[in-house]
Each structure stands twice: as structure tokens, then as C-alpha cells.
Protein backbone atom coordinates (compact mmCIF):
# COMPACT_ATOMS: atom_id res chain seq x y z
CA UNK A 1 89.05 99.75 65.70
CA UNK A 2 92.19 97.21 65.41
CA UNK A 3 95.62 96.92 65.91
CA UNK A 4 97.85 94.10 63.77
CA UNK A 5 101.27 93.23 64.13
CA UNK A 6 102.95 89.75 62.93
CA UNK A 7 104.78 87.39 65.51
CA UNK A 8 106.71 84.93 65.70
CA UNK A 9 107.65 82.53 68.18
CA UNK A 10 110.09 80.58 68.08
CA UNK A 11 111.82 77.82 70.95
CA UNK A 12 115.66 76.67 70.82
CA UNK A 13 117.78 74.15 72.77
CA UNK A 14 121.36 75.58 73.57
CA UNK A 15 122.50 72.39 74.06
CA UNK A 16 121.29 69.15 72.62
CA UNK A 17 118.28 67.61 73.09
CA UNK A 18 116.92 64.26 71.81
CA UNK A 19 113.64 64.34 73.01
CA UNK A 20 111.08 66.60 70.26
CA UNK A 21 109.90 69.45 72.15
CA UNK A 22 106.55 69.85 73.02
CA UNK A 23 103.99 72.82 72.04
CA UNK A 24 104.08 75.83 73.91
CA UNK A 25 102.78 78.84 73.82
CA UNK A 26 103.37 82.60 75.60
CA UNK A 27 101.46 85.22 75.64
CA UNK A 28 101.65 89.22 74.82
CA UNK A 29 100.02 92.31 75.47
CA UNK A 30 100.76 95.67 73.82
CA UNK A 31 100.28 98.76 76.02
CA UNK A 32 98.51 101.54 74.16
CA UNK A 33 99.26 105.67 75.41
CA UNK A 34 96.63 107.61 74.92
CA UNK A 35 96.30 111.40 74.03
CA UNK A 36 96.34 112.47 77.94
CA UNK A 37 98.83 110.42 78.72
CA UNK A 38 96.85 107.02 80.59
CA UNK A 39 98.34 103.76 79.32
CA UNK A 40 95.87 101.27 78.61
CA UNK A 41 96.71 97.54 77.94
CA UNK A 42 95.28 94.92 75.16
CA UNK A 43 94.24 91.99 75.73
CA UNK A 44 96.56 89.04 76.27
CA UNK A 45 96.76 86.79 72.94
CA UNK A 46 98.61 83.58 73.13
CA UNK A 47 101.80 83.17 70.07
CA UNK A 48 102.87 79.71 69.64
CA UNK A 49 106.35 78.93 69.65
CA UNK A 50 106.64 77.23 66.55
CA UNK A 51 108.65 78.83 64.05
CA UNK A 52 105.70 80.38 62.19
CA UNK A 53 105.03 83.96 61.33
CA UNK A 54 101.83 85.20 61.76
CA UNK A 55 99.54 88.18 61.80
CA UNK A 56 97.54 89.24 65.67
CA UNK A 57 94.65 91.30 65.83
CA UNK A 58 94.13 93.33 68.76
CA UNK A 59 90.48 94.77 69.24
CA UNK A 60 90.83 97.96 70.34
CA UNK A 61 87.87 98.31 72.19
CA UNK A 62 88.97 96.02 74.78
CA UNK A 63 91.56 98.08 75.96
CA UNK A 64 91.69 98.38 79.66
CA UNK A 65 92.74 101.53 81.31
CA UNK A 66 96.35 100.35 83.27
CA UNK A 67 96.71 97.17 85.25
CA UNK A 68 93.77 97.89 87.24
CA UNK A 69 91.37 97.67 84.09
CA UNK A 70 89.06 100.06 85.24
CA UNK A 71 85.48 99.05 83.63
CA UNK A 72 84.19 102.03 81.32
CA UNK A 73 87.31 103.85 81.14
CA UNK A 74 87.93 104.82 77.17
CA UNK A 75 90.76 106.20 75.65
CA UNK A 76 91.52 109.52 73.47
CA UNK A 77 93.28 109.23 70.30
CA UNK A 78 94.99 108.91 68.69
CA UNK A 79 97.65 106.23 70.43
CA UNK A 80 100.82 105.70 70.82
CA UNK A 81 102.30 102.56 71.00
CA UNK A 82 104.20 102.59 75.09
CA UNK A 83 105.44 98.77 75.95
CA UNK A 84 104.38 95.85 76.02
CA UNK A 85 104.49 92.46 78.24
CA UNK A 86 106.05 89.25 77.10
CA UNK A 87 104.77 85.67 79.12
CA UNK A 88 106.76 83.03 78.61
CA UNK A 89 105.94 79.46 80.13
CA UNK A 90 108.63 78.30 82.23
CA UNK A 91 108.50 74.83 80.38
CA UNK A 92 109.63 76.93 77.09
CA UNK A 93 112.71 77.84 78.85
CA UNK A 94 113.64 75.02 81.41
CA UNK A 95 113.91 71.27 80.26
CA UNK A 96 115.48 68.72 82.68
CA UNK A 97 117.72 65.46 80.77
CA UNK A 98 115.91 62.29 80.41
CA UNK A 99 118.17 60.55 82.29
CA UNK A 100 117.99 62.85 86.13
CA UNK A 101 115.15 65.12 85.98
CA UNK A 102 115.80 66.47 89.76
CA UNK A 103 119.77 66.92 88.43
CA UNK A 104 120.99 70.40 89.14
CA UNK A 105 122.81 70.12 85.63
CA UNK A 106 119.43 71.41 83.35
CA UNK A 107 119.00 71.51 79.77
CA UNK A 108 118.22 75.10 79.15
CA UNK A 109 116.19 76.40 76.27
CA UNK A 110 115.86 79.68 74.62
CA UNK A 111 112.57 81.69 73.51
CA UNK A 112 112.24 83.76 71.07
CA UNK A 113 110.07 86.78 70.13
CA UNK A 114 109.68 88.96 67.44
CA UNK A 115 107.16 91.45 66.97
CA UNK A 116 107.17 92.77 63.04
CA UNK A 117 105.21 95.15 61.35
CA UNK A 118 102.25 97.40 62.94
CA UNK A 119 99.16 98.02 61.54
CA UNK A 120 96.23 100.13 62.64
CA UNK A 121 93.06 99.43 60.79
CA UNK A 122 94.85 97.82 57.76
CA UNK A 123 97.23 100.77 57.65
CA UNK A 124 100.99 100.19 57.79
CA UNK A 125 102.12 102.60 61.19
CA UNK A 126 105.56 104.06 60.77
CA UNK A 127 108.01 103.84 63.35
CA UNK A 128 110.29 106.30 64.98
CA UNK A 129 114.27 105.24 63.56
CA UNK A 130 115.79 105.53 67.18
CA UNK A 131 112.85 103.93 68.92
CA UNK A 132 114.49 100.86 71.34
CA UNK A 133 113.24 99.28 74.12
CA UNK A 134 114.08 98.39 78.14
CA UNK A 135 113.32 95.74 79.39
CA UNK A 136 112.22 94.55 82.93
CA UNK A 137 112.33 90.92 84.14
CA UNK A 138 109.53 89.72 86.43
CA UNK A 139 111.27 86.69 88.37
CA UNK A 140 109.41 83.76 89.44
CA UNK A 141 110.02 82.02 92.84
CA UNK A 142 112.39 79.83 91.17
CA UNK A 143 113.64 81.12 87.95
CA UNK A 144 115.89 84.15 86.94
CA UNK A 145 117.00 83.91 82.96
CA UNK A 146 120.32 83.83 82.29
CA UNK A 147 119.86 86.24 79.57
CA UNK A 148 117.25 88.83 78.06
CA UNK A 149 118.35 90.02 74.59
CA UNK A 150 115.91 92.95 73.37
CA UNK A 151 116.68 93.85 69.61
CA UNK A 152 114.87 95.92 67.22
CA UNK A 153 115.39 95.43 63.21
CA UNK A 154 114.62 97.92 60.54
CA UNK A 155 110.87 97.37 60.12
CA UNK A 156 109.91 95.02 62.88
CA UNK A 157 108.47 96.68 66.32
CA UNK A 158 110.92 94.54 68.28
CA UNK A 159 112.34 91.25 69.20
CA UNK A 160 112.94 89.51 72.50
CA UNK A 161 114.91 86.66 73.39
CA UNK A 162 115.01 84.80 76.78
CA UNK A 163 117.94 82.08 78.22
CA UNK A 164 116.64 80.14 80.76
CA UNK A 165 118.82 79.78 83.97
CA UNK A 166 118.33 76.95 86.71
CA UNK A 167 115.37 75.93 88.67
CA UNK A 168 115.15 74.43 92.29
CA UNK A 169 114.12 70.58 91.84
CA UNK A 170 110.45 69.84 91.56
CA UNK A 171 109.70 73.38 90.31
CA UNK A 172 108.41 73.62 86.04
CA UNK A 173 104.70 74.77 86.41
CA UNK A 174 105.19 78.98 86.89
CA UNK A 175 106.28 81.39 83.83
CA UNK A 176 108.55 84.17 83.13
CA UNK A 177 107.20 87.44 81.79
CA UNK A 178 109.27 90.50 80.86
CA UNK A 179 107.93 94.21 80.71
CA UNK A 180 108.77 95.99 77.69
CA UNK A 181 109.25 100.27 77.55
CA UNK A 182 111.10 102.21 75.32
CA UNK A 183 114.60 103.38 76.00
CA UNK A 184 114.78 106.62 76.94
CA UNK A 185 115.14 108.94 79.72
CA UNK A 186 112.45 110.49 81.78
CA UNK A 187 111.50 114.23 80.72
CA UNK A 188 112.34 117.18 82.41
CA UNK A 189 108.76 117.82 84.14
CA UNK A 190 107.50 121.85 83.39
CA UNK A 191 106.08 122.98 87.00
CA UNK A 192 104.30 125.65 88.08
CA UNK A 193 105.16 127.22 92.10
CA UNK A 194 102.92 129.10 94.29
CA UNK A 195 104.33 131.78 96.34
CA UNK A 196 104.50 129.66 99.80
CA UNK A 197 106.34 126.38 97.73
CA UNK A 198 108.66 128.88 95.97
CA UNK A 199 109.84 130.33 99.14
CA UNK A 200 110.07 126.61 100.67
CA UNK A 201 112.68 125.87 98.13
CA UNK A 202 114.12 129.13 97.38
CA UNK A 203 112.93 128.33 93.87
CA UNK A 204 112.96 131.17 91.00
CA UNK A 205 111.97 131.10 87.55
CA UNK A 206 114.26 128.80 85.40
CA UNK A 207 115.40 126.99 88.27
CA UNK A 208 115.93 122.87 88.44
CA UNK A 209 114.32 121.11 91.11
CA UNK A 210 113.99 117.39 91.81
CA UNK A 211 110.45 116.70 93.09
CA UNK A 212 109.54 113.25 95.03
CA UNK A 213 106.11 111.63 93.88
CA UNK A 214 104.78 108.83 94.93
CA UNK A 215 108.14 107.32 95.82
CA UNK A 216 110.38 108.16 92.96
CA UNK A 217 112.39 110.78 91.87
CA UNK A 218 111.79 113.22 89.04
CA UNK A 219 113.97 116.07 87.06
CA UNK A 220 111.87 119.12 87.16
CA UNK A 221 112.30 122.95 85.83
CA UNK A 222 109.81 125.79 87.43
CA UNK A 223 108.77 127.66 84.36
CA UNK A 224 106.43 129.98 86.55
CA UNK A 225 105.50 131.30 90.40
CA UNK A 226 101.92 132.69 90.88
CA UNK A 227 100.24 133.76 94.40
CA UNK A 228 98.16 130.47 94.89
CA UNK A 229 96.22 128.25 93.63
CA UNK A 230 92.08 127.38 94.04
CA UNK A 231 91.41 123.98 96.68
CA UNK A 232 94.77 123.61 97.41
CA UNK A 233 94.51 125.10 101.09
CA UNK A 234 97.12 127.12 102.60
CA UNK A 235 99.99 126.53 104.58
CA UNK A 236 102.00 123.74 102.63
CA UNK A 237 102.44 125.18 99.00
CA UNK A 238 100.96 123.52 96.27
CA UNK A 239 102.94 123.01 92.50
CA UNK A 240 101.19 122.46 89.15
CA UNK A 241 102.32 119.65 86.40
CA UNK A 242 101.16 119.06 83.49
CA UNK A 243 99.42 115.21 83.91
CA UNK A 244 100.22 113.78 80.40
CA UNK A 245 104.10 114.98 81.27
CA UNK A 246 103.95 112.99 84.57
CA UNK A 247 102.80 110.15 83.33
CA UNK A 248 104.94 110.04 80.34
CA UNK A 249 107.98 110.39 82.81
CA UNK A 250 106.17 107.67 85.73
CA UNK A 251 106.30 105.34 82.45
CA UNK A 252 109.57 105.80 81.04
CA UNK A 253 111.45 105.89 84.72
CA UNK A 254 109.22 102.68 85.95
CA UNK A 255 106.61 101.66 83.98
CA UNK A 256 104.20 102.98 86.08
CA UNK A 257 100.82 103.97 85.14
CA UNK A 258 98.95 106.84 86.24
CA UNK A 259 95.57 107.19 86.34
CA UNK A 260 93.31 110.69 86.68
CA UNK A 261 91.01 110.48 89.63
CA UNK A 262 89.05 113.29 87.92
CA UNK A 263 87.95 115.21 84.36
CA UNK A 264 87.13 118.07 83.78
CA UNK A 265 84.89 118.84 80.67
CA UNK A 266 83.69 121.40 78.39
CA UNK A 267 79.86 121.18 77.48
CA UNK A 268 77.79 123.86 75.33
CA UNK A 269 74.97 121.45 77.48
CA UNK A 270 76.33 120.52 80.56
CA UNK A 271 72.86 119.58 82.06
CA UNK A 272 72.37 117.15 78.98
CA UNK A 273 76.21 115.96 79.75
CA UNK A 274 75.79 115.77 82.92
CA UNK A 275 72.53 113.33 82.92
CA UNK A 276 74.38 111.35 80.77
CA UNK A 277 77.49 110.86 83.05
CA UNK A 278 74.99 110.06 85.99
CA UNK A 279 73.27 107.46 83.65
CA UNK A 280 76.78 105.64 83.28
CA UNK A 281 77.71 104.86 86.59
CA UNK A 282 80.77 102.97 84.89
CA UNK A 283 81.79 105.95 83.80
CA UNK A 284 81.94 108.42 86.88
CA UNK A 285 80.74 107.92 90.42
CA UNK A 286 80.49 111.86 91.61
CA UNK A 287 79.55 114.29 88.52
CA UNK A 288 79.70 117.87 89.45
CA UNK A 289 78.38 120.72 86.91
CA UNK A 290 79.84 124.16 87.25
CA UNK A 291 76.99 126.00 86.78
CA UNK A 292 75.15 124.50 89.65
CA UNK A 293 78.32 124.65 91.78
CA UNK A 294 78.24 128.55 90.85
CA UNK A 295 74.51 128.49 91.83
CA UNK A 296 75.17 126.63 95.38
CA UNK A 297 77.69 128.85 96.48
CA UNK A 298 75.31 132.08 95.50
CA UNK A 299 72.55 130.75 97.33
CA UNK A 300 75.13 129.62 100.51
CA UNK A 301 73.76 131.14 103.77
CA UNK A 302 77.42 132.52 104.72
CA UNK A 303 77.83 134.34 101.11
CA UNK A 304 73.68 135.35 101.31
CA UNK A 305 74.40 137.05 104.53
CA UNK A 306 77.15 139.11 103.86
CA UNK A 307 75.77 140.54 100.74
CA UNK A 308 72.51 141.04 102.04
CA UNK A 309 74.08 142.79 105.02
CA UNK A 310 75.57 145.07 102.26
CA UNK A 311 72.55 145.32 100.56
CA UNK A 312 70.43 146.74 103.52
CA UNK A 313 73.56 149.26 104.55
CA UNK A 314 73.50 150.85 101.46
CA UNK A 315 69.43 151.34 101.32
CA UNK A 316 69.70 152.75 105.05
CA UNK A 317 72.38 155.16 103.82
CA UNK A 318 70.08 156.19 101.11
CA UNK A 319 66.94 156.40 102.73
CA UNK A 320 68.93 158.39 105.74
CA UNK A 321 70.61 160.64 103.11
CA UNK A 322 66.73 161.23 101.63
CA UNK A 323 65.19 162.26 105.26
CA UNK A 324 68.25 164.14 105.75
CA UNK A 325 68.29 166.04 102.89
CA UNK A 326 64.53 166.72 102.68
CA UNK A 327 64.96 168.50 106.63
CA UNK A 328 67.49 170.37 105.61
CA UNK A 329 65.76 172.27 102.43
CA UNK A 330 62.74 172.74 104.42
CA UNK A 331 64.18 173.92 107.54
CA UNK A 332 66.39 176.29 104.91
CA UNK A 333 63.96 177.37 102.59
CA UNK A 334 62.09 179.12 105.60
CA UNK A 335 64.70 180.02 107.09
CA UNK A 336 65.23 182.19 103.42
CA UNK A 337 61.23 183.02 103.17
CA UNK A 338 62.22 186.78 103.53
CA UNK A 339 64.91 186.67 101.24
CA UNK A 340 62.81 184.84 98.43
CA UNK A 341 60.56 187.90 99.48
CA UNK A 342 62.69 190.50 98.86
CA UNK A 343 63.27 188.72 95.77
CA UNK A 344 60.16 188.87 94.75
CA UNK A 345 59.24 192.27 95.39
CA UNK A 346 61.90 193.12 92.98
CA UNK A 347 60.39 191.89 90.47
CA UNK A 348 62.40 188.48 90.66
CA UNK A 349 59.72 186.04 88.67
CA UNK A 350 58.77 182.66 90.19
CA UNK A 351 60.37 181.06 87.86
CA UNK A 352 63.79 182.29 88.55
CA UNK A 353 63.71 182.05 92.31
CA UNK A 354 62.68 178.25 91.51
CA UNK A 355 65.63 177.71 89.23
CA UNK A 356 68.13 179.59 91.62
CA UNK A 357 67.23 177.04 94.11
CA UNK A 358 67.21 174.26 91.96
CA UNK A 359 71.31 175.65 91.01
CA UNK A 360 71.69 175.73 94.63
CA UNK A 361 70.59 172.30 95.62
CA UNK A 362 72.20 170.76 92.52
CA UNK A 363 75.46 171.69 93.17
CA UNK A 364 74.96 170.17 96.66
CA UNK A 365 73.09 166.96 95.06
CA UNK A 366 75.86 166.26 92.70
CA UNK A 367 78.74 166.83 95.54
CA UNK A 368 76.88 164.51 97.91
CA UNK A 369 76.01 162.08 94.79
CA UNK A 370 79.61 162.09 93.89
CA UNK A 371 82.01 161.70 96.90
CA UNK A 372 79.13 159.05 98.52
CA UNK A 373 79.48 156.94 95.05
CA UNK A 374 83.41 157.44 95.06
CA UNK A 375 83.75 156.49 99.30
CA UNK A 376 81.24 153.60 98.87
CA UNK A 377 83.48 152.22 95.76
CA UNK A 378 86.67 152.64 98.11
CA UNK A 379 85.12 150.83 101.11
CA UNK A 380 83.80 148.31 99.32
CA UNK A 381 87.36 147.34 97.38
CA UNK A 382 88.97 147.20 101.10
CA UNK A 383 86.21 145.18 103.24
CA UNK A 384 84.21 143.00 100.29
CA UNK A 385 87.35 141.07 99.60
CA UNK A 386 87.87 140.15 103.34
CA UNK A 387 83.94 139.15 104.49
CA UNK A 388 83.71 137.25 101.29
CA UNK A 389 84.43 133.72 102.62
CA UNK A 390 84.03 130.05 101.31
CA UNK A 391 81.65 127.70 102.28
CA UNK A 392 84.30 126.70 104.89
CA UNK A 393 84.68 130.08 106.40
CA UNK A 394 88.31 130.38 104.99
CA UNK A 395 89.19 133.33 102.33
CA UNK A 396 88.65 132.44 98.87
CA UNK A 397 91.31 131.53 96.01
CA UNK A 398 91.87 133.77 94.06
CA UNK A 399 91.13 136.56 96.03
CA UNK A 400 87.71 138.38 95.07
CA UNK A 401 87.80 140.60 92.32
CA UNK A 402 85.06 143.81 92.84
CA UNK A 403 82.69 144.53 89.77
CA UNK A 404 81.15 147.79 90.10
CA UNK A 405 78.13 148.24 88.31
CA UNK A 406 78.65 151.31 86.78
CA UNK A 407 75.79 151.42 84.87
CA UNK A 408 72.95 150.68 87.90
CA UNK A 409 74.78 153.30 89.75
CA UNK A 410 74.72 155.68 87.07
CA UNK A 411 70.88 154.97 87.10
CA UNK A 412 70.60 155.26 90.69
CA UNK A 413 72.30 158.19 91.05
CA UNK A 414 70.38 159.82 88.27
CA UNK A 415 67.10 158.59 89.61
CA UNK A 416 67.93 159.87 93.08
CA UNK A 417 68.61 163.21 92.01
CA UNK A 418 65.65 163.90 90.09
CA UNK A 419 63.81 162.46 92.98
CA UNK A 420 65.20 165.24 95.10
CA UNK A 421 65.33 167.92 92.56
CA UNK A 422 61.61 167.26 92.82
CA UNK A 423 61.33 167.70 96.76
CA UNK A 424 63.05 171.23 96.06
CA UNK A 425 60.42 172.04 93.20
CA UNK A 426 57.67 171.07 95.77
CA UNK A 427 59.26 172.62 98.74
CA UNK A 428 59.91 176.05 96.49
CA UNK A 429 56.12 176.13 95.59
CA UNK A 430 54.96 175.73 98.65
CA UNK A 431 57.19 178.60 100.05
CA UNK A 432 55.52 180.90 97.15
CA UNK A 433 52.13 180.59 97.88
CA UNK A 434 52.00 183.16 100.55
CA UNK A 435 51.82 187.00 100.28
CA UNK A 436 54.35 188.66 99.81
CA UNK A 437 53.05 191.35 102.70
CA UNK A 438 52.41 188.83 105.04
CA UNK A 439 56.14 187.06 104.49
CA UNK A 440 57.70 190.83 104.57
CA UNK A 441 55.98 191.17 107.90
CA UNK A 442 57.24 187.97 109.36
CA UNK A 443 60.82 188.86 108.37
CA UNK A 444 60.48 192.24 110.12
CA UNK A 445 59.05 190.92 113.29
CA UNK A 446 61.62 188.25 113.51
């Protein structure tokens, strides 16, 4: 992909000069904002100064990601065109008379830039009506302009125009650049408190804060206060902005670029995605997959303790509730032989002293069943949440939110009570296969 413009450069003595004046050319570089808010910078191309319009082609896949020109670093469109950077040699602005070259009395010269129309792949880019640029001088040891005229005519991008001042003696070899932005103020930044920075600033909702980054000062409004956020620690208070916000404002108040130190992406593959990222090392030096983070911490010793420690209480309980449970119908049910006796000598079937102990032991199956199910839930809402740690031993943000599996204890509790509603069945049986004579006896002797 490509971006045109026309220039023209142009080179002017304000006062008279006999001598022609040489060739000489500047350079200028257009700086591109991407869709998440990165600036990246074209190429330098060199614009002579002679008078001439003509049309520059910028190759857009040369763009380099800020000053630093991070190798593999790609932008997200579409683009937006940010600033630009204006070289000028200091020979175009600075000519010493014929007569005393080392007299403090110079010859000064003014260049001239304009940047006209913009076009991205052969189509004509429309540009905002109140779009007008600030401009920043970058001095040279010797040399601070007299003047820097930025314009802006219906149609054009932009035009800038540079007086040259005075030199120390001896000094015509360094150049003059001058960093282009547009003119406008800094945006209010949107920012998010936790509880612990809110109460730091006795911020509320709505409120205007000014918040210090990285050395300057920005206008910000909280538009919402939440409990805390994940990896930010505890202790100091953490606030959320919205990155393509920051670096808008970093731009506009300095022309500073910001870069993201990481990305986070969303992959219906994120092995495949992830192999790839690993393959460019250009690209990203540490890749880190969600899923396999999710996997890590599962299979972390700390984490694998605690629930296994969980696991085993609950299968003592249960196997301790079975033994207990099984004593206490057998110890019962004989303690009851003469009574099932009696029972049966008055003509009370098998069948129905088998289902009046099955009514019996249900009603105490289902109590046991129930409150158990509805004191584990409650126990394990108040003490999961606090033995649930990170890998650092430190409690986990967000806090730990319980899932009950109502459905496998549904089937657990079902399966355990039929289990036991068998041992009564068995027990019963058993109890029945004795005379009647012989249990009659045994209640009268006892």
C-alpha cells in the first residue's frame, strides 16, 4: 500500500544576493496513527528546493513503529495522518556575503514547504476543515530560526516556512528540522479507579483528576470505581486507561509516542497462533496462550493440594457417614426384633414391615442427605475462597467465585441413598429369617 502527496520546495533570499544559489535539498517524513493508537513514521524522502511541484510516494510497508523503529512491528488500519518532520539543511537557510564570510552580519535565507494534496492508493483523502498544525523547532548547536510560519490552505495538507537567524562563525554543516502535530488540545483521558486509588484521592464517579505519567501532566475524568483489578498487586491502587486515548493525548501534548509492551489476542486456534508468533521472533519475544496458562495453574502443586485436601474430606465424610449409618440400623433393627415380631404375628406381611422400615430410614436418609449437602455448600462458600491462593501464595484477583455442581451432587446424593436403602432391604431380610417363636422368646427373656 502507498501514500502520495505533492511538495514543493522552494528557497528565498530576504535580502539580496548576487551569487545563484546552490541545490539543496530537505527531507520529510509523515507520521502515520494507527487504529490502536501507535504512531509509526515513513521513511525520510528528500524534496528539492527548487520551485517545482511534485508528487512523493510513500511505501507503506516501510513504516516503522515510533522513533525507535521497532523491526516487525505492523500497523492496524486504517491510518490517520498524526505529524510529520520537516529537515532542512542549514546551508538552505544561512548564507554568509561574499565579501566577510566569518561577518556576524549574515545573509539569511528562507525555506519553504508545502505539502498539497493526499492520496492513499491513488485515492484523493479528504481532510478535516479545522485541521492545523503545531509546530516544534529542533535547534542545532548553532542555529535558532528567526521565524517558523505553519499555514494550511484549502486543499493542501500544510505548508511550512523557515527564517534563518545567525550562526556562530565557522559553523554551516548541521540542519534544522521542525516537528509537525496538529493543533489541538489533549483529551480528557476516561479512567477507571480501584477501591484502594479511589480512596487515595477521595475520587468518586464523575470526578476530574489530573494524573502524572511518565513526566507530564494529563486532564482525566473517573467514569468508574471497581474492587480491584487482576496482576496489579495490592497496596498502591491501580487505574485503568484506555491505551489508544493515552497515546492520542502523549501525542497531541508532546509528540510523544507510545508504544504497547504487550497484545493480547483472540484466536479460534490459539495453538496454531501461537506457533506462529514463536516462529517470528521479530514479532514477539515471550508468547503466552491462555489456555495453557489455565492448564498450569490447575496442575500448580499449591492449587492441587488444596483441592485434593477437599477432595479426600469429603470422601472421609461419606465413607464415615456410610459405616455410621450401617451400625446404627443394625444395632436398631435388633434392638426392634420383637417388635417386627409382634408385627408379624399379627398378621403384618413381610412386605409391609420391609416398607415401614424403608419409610423410616428414608425420612432419616433424606434429612441427613439434605442438611450435609446444604452445610457442605455453606462451608465451602466461606473457606474455598480464602485457601484458594496464586502461584505466589497471595489471594487471587477477582476473588474466587464457587460453582456448585448441582447436577453430580444430585447424582451422588441419589446414588448414596439407594445404596443405603439397600443396606436396610438387606439388614430387614436378614432380621426375618428367624422364627417367629424363637424371636418371641428372646423378647420375653430379655
Amino acid at each position: 500500500r502507498s501514500l502520495s502527496v505533492t511538495m514543493t520546495g522552494a528557497r528565498v533570499a530576504t535580502v539580496p544576493y548576487d551569487e545563484p544559489l546552490p541545490p539543496e535539498a530537505g527531507s520529510v517524513v509523515l507520521s502515520l496513527g494507527d487504529a490502536t493508537g501507535s504512531v509509526f513514521t515513513t521513511g525520510a524522502t528528500d524534496v528539492p528546493f527548487d520551485g517545482a511541484e511534485r508528487e512523493v510516494v510513500f511505501d507503506l510497508g516501510d513504516l516503522a513503529a515510533g522513533d525507535t523503529g521497532q523491526a516487525g512491528a505492523l500497523p492496524s488500519y486504517p491510518l490517520r495522518l498524526v505529524g510529520g518532520r520537516i529537515t532542512l539543511p542549514a546551508d538552505s537557510l544561512l548564507r554568509a556575503s561574499a565579501e566577510n564570510p566569518e561577518a556576524t552580519g549574515l545573509v539569511t535565507l528562507r525555506a519553504s514547504v508545502l505539502v498539497g494534496a493526499l492520496q492513499a492508493d491513488g485515492t484523493p483523502v479528504d481532510l478535516p476543515d479545522d485541521l492545523s498544525w503545531a509546530s516544534e523547532v529542533n535547534l542545532s548547536d548553532f542555529l535558532e530560526p528567526s521565524s517558523v510560519d505553519v499555514s494550511r490552505a484549502d486543499g493542501t495538507i500544510g505548508g511550512l516556512a523557515v527564517t534563518g537567524g545567525t550562526p556562530f562563525s565557522g559553523f554551516f554543516q548541521s540542519e534544522v528540522s521542525v516537528s509537525l502535530r496538529p493543533l489541538s488540545d489533549p483529551p480528557t483521558l476516561p479512567v477507571v479507579l480501584d477501591r484502594e486509588a479511589a480512596a487515595a484521592g477521595a475520587a468518586q464517579i464523575g470526578d476530574n483528576l489530573s494524573l502524572a505519567i511518565a513526566g507530564d501532566v494529563f486532564a482525566a475524568e473517573v467514569t468508574g470505581i471497581v474492587e480491584a483489578f487482576p496482576a496489579t498487586g495490592t497496596g498502591d491502587g491501580a487505574v485503568l486507561l484506555d491505551y489508544q486515548t493515552l497515546a492520542d493525548a502523549r501525542w497531541l501534548s508532546g509528540g510523544v509516542t507510545t508504544e504497547p509492551s504487550e497484545w493480547w489476542l483472540a484466536s479460534s486456534a490459539s495453538g496454531v497462533t501461537a506457533d506462529a508468533l514463536a516462529a517470528a521472533p521479530q514479532l514477539a519475544t515471550n508468547v503466552v496462550v491462555h489456555d495453557e496458562l489455565v492448564g498450569q495453574f490447575q496442575q500448580d502443586p499449591l492449587g492441587a493440594t488444596t483441592l485434593g485436601a477437599l477432595l479426600a474430606g469429603f470422601v472421609a465424610a461419606l465413607g464415615f457417614a456410610a459405616v455410621g449409618f450401617t451400625l446404627n440400623l443394625v444395632i436398631g433393627a435388633r434392638e426392634r426384633l420383637t417388635e417386627l415380631a409382634v408385627l408379624r404375628a399379627l398378621g403384618v406381611s413381610r412386605r409391609q414391615v420391609l416398607g415401614m422400615l424403608l419409610v423410616e430410614q428414608a425420612f432419616l436418609i433424606g434429612m441427613s442427605l439434605g442438611v450435609g449437602l446444604l452445610i457442605g455448600v455453606v462451608v465451602s462458600a466461606l473457606v474455598v475462597p480464602l485457601v484458594v491462593l496464586s502461584p505466589s501464595a497471595l489471594q487471587v484477583v477477582p476473588p474466587v467465585l464457587l460453582d456448585v455442581p448441582w447436577l453430580t451432587l444430585a447424582v451422588t446424593a441419589i446414588a448414596t441413598a439407594s445404596a443405603l436403602g439397600g443396606l436396610v432391604v438387606v439388614a430387614a431380610n436378614r432380621l426375618q429369617r428367624g422364627g417367629l417363636g424363637s424371636a418371641l422368646r428372646l423378647g420375653e427373656d430379655g
